[in-house]
Amino acid sequence: MTVWILSNKDTMRGTAITFGVSPGVLFSHYAYLIEAIRESAAKYIQWPTPAEREETKRFFQLQSGYPGIVGAIDGTHIEITSPKEEKPAYVNRNAYSSITVQAVVDHKKLVCIF
């Protein structure tokens, strides 16, 4: 349910109706997962050091002429086995089930933030 909220422009109430639960149950699941993500963020989200940011800015400015770029953002589909319920919600435009992942990479194409 939390992934649904984070990946769609749906309200808590609408998501609760979609999944057949009360808004209170949905909120408790949502709050639990968001707190778990927040607590583990430092382990998985790695911000570049000031020196790394400057190196990346120089590279992107030389390549593009635009100053101050510290990363490039992109997304991709990761193929999954879709859940039995709500299967159509996971089918992408290429007709297979997936979730989307978004990442920010530096000039070496190394993930900075995801």
Tab-separated table of C-alpha atoms in Angstrom:
chain	number	residue	atom	x	y	z
A	1	MET	CA	0.000	0.000	0.000
A	2	THR	CA	2.854	2.352	0.811
A	3	VAL	CA	4.532	1.645	-2.524
A	4	TRP	CA	1.192	2.398	-4.187
A	5	ILE	CA	0.967	5.777	-2.453
A	6	LEU	CA	4.578	6.658	-3.219
A	7	SER	CA	4.298	5.664	-6.886
A	8	ASN	CA	0.836	7.012	-7.716
A	9	LYS	CA	-0.952	10.295	-7.284
A	10	ASP	CA	-3.557	8.738	-5.026
A	11	THR	CA	-4.816	9.933	-1.670
A	12	MET	CA	-4.680	7.933	1.553
A	13	ARG	CA	-8.459	7.594	1.408
A	14	GLY	CA	-8.437	6.455	-2.219
A	15	THR	CA	-5.650	3.967	-1.551
A	16	ALA	CA	-7.499	2.592	1.485
A	17	ILE	CA	-10.575	2.017	-0.679
A	18	THR	CA	-8.452	0.392	-3.418
A	19	PHE	CA	-6.918	-2.061	-0.949
A	20	GLY	CA	-10.086	-2.596	1.074
A	21	VAL	CA	-8.752	-1.332	4.408
A	22	SER	CA	-9.628	1.579	6.650
A	23	PRO	CA	-7.619	4.798	6.328
A	24	GLY	CA	-6.318	4.222	9.865
A	25	VAL	CA	-4.905	0.791	8.988
A	26	LEU	CA	-3.332	2.221	5.849
A	27	PHE	CA	-1.786	5.113	7.765
A	28	SER	CA	-0.237	2.801	10.376
A	29	HIS	CA	1.398	0.687	7.633
A	30	TYR	CA	2.502	3.807	5.767
A	31	ALA	CA	3.940	5.458	8.886
A	32	TYR	CA	5.797	2.256	9.858
A	33	LEU	CA	7.463	1.891	6.447
A	34	ILE	CA	8.326	5.574	6.091
A	35	GLU	CA	9.919	5.517	9.557
A	36	ALA	CA	11.937	2.416	8.610
A	37	ILE	CA	13.138	4.153	5.446
A	38	ARG	CA	14.033	7.285	7.401
A	39	GLU	CA	15.997	5.301	9.993
A	40	SER	CA	17.993	3.384	7.376
A	41	ALA	CA	18.488	6.311	4.982
A	42	ALA	CA	22.041	7.054	6.097
A	43	LYS	CA	23.049	3.514	5.202
A	44	TYR	CA	21.663	3.711	1.650
A	45	ILE	CA	21.666	7.384	0.660
A	46	GLN	CA	25.181	8.609	0.049
A	47	TRP	CA	25.663	12.289	-0.574
A	48	PRO	CA	28.808	13.266	-2.466
A	49	THR	CA	31.534	15.069	-0.560
A	50	PRO	CA	32.176	18.740	-1.379
A	51	ALA	CA	35.232	17.714	-3.443
A	52	GLU	CA	33.198	15.118	-5.371
A	53	ARG	CA	30.474	17.706	-6.061
A	54	GLU	CA	33.033	20.144	-7.445
A	55	GLU	CA	34.548	17.458	-9.692
A	56	THR	CA	31.091	16.530	-10.983
A	57	LYS	CA	30.162	20.196	-11.558
A	58	ARG	CA	33.354	20.788	-13.573
A	59	PHE	CA	32.741	17.700	-15.722
A	60	PHE	CA	29.107	18.518	-16.506
A	61	GLN	CA	29.905	22.172	-17.224
A	62	LEU	CA	32.655	21.169	-19.675
A	63	GLN	CA	30.296	18.706	-21.370
A	64	SER	CA	27.126	20.791	-21.448
A	65	GLY	CA	28.055	24.379	-20.736
A	66	TYR	CA	25.572	24.451	-17.840
A	67	PRO	CA	27.037	25.422	-14.451
A	68	GLY	CA	26.198	23.807	-11.111
A	69	ILE	CA	25.062	20.341	-12.239
A	70	VAL	CA	25.886	17.795	-9.535
A	71	GLY	CA	24.037	14.774	-10.887
A	72	ALA	CA	21.921	13.315	-13.631
A	73	ILE	CA	18.553	11.774	-12.813
A	74	ASP	CA	16.962	8.882	-14.639
A	75	GLY	CA	14.535	6.067	-14.079
A	76	THR	CA	14.163	2.486	-15.207
A	77	HIS	CA	11.760	-0.410	-14.933
A	78	ILE	CA	12.707	-3.440	-12.860
A	79	GLU	CA	10.788	-6.526	-13.956
A	80	ILE	CA	8.839	-8.232	-11.159
A	81	THR	CA	6.395	-11.055	-10.675
A	82	SER	CA	3.196	-9.113	-10.232
A	83	PRO	CA	1.019	-9.646	-7.169
A	84	LYS	CA	-2.230	-11.568	-7.628
A	85	GLU	CA	-4.284	-8.559	-6.578
A	86	GLU	CA	-4.043	-5.369	-8.609
A	87	LYS	CA	-1.967	-7.067	-11.313
A	88	PRO	CA	-2.889	-4.457	-13.984
A	89	ALA	CA	-1.462	-1.693	-11.770
A	90	TYR	CA	2.022	-3.165	-12.235
A	91	VAL	CA	1.933	-3.701	-16.004
A	92	ASN	CA	4.027	-1.081	-17.779
A	93	ARG	CA	3.732	0.345	-21.296
A	94	ASN	CA	5.832	-2.544	-22.624
A	95	ALA	CA	3.239	-5.042	-21.367
A	96	TYR	CA	5.261	-6.645	-18.561
A	97	SER	CA	5.030	-6.217	-14.796
A	98	SER	CA	7.570	-3.897	-13.227
A	99	ILE	CA	8.283	-1.306	-10.595
A	100	THR	CA	10.102	1.893	-11.392
A	101	VAL	CA	13.383	2.923	-9.848
A	102	GLN	CA	14.750	6.440	-9.957
A	103	ALA	CA	18.407	7.260	-9.372
A	104	VAL	CA	20.775	10.205	-9.389
A	105	VAL	CA	24.236	9.495	-10.744
A	106	ASP	CA	27.437	11.485	-10.876
A	107	HIS	CA	29.570	12.059	-13.960
A	108	LYS	CA	31.080	8.571	-13.561
A	109	LYS	CA	27.593	7.073	-13.688
A	110	LEU	CA	27.877	5.997	-10.057
A	111	VAL	CA	24.676	6.159	-8.045
A	112	CYS	CA	24.732	9.051	-5.611
A	113	ILE	CA	21.183	8.918	-4.326
A	114	PHE	CA	18.448	6.356	-4.826
